[in-house]
PDB file of C-alpha atoms in Angstrom:
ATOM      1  CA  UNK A   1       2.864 -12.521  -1.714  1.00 49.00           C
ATOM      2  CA  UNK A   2      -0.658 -13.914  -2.220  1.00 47.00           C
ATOM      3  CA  UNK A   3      -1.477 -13.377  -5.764  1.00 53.00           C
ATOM      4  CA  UNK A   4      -5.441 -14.863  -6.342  1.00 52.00           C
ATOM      5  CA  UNK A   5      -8.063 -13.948  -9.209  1.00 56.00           C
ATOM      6  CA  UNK A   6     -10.970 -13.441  -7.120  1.00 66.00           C
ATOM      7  CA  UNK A   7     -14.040 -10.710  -7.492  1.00 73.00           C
ATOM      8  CA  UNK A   8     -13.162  -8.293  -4.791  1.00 80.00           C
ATOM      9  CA  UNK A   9     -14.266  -8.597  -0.997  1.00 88.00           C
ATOM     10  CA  UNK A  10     -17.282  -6.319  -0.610  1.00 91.00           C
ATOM     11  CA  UNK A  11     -15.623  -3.760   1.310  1.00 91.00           C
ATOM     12  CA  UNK A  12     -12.780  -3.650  -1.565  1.00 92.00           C
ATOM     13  CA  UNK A  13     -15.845  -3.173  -4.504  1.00 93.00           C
ATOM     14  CA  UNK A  14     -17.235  -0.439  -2.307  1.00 92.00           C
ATOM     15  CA  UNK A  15     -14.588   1.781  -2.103  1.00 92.00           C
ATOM     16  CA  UNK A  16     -13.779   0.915  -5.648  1.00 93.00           C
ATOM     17  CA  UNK A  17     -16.994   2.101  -6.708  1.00 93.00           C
ATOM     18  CA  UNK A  18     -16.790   5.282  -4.548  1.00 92.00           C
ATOM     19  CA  UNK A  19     -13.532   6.014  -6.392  1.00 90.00           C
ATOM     20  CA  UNK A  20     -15.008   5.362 -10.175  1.00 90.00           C
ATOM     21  CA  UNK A  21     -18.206   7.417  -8.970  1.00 89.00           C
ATOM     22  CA  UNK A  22     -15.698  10.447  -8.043  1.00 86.00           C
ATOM     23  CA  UNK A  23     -14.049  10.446 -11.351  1.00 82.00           C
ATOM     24  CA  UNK A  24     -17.015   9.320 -13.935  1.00 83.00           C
ATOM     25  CA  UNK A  25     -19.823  10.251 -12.108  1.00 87.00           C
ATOM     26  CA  UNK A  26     -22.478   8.200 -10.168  1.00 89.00           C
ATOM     27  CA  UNK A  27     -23.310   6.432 -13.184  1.00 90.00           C
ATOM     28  CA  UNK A  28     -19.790   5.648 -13.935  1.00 91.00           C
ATOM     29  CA  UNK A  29     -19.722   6.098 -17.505  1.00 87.00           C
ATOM     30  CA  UNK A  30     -17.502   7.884 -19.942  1.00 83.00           C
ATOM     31  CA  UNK A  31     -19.058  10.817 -22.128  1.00 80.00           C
ATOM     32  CA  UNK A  32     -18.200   9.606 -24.957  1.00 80.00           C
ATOM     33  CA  UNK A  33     -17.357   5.583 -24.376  1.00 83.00           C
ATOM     34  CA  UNK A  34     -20.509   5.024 -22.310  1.00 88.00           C
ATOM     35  CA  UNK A  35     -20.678   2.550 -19.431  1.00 92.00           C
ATOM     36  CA  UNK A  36     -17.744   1.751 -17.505  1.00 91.00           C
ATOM     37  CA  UNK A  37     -17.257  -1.753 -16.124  1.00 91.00           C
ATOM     38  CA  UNK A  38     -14.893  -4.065 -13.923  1.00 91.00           C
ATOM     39  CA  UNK A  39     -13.037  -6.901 -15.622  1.00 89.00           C
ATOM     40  CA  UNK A  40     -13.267  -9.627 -13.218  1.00 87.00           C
ATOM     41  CA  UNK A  41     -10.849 -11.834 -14.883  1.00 88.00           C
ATOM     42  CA  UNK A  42      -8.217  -9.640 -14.145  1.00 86.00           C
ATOM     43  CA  UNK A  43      -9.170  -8.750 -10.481  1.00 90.00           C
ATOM     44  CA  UNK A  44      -6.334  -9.607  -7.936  1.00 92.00           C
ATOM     45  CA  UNK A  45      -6.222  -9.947  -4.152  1.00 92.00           C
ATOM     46  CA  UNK A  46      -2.478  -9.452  -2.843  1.00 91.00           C
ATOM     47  CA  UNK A  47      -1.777  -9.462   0.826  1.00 86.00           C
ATOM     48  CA  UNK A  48      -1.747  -5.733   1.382  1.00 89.00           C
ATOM     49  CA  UNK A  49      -3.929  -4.452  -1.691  1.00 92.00           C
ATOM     50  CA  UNK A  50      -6.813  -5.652  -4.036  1.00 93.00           C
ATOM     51  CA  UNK A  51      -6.039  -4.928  -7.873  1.00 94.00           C
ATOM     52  CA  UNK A  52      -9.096  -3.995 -10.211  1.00 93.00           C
ATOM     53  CA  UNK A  53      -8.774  -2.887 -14.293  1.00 89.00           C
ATOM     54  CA  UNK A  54     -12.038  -1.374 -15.486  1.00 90.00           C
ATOM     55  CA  UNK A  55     -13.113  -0.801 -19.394  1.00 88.00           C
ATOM     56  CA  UNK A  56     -15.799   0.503 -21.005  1.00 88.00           C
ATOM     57  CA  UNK A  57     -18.829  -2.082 -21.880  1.00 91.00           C
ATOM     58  CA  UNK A  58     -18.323  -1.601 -25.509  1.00 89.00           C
ATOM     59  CA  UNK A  59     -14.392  -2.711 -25.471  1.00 87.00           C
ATOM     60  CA  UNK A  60     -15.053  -5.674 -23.280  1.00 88.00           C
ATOM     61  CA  UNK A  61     -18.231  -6.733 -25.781  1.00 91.00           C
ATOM     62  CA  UNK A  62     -15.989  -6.308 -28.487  1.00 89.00           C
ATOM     63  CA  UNK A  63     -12.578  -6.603 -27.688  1.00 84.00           C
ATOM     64  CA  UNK A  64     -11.261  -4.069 -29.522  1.00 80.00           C
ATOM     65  CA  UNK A  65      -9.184  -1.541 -27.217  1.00 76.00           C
ATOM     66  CA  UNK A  66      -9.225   1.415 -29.268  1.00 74.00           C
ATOM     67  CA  UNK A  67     -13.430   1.639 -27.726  1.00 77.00           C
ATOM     68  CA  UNK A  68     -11.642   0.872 -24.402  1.00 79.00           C
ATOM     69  CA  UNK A  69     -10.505   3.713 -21.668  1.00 74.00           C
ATOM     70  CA  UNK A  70      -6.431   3.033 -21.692  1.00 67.00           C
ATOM     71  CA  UNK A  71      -6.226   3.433 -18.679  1.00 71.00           C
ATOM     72  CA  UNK A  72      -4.025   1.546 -15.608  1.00 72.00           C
ATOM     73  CA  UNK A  73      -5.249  -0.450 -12.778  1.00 86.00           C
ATOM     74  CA  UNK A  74      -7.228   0.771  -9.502  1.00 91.00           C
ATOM     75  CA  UNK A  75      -5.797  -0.578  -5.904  1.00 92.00           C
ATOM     76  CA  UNK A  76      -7.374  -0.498  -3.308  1.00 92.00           C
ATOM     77  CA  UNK A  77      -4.774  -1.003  -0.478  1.00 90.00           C
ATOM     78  CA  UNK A  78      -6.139  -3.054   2.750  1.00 87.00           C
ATOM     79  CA  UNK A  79      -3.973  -0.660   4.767  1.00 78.00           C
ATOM     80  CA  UNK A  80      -7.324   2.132   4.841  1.00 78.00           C
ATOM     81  CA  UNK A  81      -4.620   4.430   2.301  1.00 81.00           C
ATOM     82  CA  UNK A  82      -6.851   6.224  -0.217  1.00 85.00           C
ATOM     83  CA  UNK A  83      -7.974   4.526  -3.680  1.00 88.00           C
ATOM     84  CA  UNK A  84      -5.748   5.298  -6.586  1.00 88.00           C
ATOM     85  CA  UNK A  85      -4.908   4.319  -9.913  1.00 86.00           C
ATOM     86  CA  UNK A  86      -1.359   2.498 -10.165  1.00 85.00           C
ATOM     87  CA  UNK A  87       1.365   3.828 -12.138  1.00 81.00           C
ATOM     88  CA  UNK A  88       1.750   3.216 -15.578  1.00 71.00           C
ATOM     89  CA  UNK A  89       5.051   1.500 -14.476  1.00 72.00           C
ATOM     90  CA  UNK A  90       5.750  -1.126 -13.141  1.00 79.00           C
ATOM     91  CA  UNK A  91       3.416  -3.296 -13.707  1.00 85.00           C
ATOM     92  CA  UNK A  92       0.759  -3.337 -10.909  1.00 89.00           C
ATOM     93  CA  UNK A  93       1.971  -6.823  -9.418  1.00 90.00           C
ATOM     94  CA  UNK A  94       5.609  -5.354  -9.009  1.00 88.00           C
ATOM     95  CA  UNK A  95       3.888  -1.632  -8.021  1.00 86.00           C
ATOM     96  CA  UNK A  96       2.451  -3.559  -4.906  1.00 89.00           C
ATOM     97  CA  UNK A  97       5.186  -6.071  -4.596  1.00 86.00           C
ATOM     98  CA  UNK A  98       7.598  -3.114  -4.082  1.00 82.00           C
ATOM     99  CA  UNK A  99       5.049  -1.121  -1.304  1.00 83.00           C
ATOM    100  CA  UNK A 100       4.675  -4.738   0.499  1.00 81.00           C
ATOM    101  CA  UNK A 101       8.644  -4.531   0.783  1.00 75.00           C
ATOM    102  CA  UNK A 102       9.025  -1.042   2.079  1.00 70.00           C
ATOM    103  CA  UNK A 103      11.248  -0.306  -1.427  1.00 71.00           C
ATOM    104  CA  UNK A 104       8.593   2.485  -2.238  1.00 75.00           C
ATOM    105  CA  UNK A 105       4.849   4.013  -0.724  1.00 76.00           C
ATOM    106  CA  UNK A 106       1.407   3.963  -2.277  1.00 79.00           C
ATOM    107  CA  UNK A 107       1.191   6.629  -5.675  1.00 70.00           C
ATOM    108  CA  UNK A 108      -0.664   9.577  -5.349  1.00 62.00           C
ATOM    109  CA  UNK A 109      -2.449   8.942  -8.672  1.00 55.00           C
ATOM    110  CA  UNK A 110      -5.893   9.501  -7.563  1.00 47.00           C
ATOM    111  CA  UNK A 111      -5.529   9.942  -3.979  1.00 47.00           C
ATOM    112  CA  UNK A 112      -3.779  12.120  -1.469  1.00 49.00           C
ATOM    113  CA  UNK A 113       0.477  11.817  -1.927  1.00 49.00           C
ATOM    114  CA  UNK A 114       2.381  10.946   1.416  1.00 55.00           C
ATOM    115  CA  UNK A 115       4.106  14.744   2.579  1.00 60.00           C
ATOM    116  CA  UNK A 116       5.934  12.966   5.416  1.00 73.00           C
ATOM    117  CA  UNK A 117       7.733   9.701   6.205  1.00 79.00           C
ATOM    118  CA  UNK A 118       9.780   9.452   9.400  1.00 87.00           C
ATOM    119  CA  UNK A 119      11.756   6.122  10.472  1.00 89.00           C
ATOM    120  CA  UNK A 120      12.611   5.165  13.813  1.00 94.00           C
ATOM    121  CA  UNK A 121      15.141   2.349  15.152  1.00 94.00           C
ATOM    122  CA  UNK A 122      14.043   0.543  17.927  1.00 93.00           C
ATOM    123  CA  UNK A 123      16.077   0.084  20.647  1.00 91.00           C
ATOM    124  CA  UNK A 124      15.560  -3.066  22.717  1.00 90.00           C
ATOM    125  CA  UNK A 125      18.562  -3.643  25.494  1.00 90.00           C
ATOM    126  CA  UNK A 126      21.992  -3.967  24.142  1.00 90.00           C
ATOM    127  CA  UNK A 127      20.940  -2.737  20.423  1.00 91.00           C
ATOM    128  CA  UNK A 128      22.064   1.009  19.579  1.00 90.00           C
ATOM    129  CA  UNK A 129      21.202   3.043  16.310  1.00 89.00           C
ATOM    130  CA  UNK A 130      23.115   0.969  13.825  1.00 88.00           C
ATOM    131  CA  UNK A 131      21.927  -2.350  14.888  1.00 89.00           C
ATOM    132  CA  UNK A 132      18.521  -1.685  15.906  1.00 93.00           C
ATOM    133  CA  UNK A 133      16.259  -4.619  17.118  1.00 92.00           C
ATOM    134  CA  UNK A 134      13.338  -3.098  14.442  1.00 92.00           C
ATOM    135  CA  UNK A 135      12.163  -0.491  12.619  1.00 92.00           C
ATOM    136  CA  UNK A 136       9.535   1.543  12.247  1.00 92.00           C
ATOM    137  CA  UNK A 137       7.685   4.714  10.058  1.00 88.00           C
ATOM    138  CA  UNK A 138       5.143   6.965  10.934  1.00 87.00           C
ATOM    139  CA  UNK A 139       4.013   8.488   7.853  1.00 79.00           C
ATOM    140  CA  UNK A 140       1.557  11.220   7.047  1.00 75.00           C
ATOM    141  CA  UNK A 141      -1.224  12.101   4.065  1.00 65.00           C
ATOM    142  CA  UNK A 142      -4.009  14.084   3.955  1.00 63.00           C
ATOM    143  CA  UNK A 143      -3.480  14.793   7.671  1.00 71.00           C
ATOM    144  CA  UNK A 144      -3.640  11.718   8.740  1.00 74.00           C
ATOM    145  CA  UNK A 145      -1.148  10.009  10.733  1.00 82.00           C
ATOM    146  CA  UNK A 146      -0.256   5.831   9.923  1.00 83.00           C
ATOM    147  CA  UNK A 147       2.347   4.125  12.341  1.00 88.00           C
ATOM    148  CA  UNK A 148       3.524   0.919  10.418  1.00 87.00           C
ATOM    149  CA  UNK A 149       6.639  -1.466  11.808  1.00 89.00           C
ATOM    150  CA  UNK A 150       8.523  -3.458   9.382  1.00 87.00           C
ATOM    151  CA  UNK A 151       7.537  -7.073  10.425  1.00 84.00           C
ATOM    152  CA  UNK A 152       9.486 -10.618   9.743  1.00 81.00           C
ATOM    153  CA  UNK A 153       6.150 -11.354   7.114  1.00 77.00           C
ATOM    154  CA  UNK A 154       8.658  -9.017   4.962  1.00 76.00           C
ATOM    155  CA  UNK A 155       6.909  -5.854   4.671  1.00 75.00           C
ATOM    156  CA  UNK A 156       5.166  -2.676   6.362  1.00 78.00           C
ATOM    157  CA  UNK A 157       2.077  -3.357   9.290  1.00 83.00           C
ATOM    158  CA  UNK A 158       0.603  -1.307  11.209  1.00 86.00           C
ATOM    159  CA  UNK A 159       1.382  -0.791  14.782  1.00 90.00           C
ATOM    160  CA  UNK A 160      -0.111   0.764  18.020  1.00 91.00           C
ATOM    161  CA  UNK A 161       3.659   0.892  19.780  1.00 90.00           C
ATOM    162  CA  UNK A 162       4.146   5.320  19.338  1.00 89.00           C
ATOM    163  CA  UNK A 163       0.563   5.207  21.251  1.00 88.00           C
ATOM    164  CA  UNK A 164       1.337   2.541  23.945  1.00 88.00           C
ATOM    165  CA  UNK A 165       5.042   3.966  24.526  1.00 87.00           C
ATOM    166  CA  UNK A 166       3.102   7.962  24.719  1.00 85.00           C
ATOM    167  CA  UNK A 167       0.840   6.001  27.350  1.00 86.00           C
ATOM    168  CA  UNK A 168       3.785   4.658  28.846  1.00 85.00           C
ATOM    169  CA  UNK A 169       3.337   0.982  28.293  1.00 83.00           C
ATOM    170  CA  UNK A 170       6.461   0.295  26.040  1.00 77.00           C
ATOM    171  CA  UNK A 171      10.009   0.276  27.806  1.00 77.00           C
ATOM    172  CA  UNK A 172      12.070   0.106  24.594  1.00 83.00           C
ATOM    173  CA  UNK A 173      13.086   3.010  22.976  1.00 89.00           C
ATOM    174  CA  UNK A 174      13.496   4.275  19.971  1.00 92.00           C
ATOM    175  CA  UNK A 175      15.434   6.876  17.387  1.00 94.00           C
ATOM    176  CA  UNK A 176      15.033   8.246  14.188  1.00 94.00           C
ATOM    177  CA  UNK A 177      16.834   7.263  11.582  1.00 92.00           C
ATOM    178  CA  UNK A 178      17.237   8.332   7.951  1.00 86.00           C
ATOM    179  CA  UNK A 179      15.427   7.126   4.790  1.00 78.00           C
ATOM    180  CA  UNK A 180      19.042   5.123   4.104  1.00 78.00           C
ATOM    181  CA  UNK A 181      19.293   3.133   7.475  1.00 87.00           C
ATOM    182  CA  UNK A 182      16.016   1.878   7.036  1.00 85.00           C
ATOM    183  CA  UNK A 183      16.267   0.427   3.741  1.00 79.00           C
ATOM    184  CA  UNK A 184      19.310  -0.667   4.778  1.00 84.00           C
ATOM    185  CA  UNK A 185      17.901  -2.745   7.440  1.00 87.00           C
ATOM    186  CA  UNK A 186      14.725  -3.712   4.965  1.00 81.00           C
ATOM    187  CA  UNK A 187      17.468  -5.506   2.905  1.00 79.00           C
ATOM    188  CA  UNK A 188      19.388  -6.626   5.877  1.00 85.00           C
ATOM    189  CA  UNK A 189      16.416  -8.715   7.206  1.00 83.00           C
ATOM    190  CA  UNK A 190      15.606 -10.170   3.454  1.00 77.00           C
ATOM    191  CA  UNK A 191      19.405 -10.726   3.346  1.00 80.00           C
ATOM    192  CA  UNK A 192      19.134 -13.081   6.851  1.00 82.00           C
ATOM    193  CA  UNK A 193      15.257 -14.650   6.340  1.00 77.00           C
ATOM    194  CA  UNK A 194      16.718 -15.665   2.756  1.00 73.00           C
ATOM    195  CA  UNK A 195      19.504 -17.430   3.998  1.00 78.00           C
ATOM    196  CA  UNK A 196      17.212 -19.538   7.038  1.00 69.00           C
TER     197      UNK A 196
END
């Protein structure tokens, strides 16, 4: 998983800046801390997320935390999910490292929490529900809908194949399976790309 210090693309910073705006105000500053800022040295760009910490002015200037916010670090997921802060644990490179492997979803700290995950096998000729040829989730928050296939790049993309096979352009079929069978084939696939 890509792992680079880098300033944030433009379309990350914006969204990151729509996010600090919603919780400290269009000036983004802190009643009592004053001025909030980003700490570029600490900015991260993984494959599926961009990582930001912000402080207050006065803690960065000095360095001494106690005038700093405490707070955790923002993502901003490349996926279009909403902008949230990341857990308190794990730390934020193993937070994304697990989402990027399927092992959990994207917190709801700050943003709208997943109400619905549902896997599907799919079913290319000769493969049947415990041996399926894929997988894929369709999962729902905030009302909208995001179809994502688990890919051989290790982790969760998204995917048009629920709209082409509804159109009637996809032949294979597909099942759903429980929560269990797909991490089962998650680890199944690490298991074999480990071993080539």
């Amino acid at each position: 998983m890509s792992q680079a210090p880098h300033s944030g693309s433009p379309e990350a910073r914006r969204r990151l800046h729509e996010f600090l705006a919603r919780h400290f105000g269009e000036e983004i500053s802190h009643p009592k801390l004053g001025r909030i800022a980003v700490r570029d040295e600490v900015t991260r760009d993984f494959d599926i997320a961009e990582t930001f910490a912000v402080d207050t002015v006065r803690a960065i200037d000095s360095g001494n935390p106690a005038d700093g916010l405490m707070s955790g670090g923002i993502v901003v997921p490349k996926d279009g999910s909403p902008v949230h802060w990341a857990p308190t644990t794990p730390a934020v490179e193993d937070y994304v490292k697990a989402v990027a492997d399927g092992e959990r979803w994207w917190s709801s700290g700050g943003a709208e929490p997943v109400t619905e995950v549902i896997y599907y096998g799919l079913l290319t000729p000769g493969r049947t529900r415990s041996n399926p040829s894929g997988i894929l989730r369709r999962r729902t928050a905030a009302g909208r809908t995001t179809d994502e296939v688990f890919t051989r790049n290790l982790r969760w993309e998204p995917t048009d194949y629920f709209r082409k096979y509804e159109l009637g352009h996809n032949e294979d079929e597909h099942v759903e399976i429980t929560p269990g069978e797909a991490a089962e084939f998650v680890r199944r696939i690490r298991s074999k790309l480990a071993q080539s």
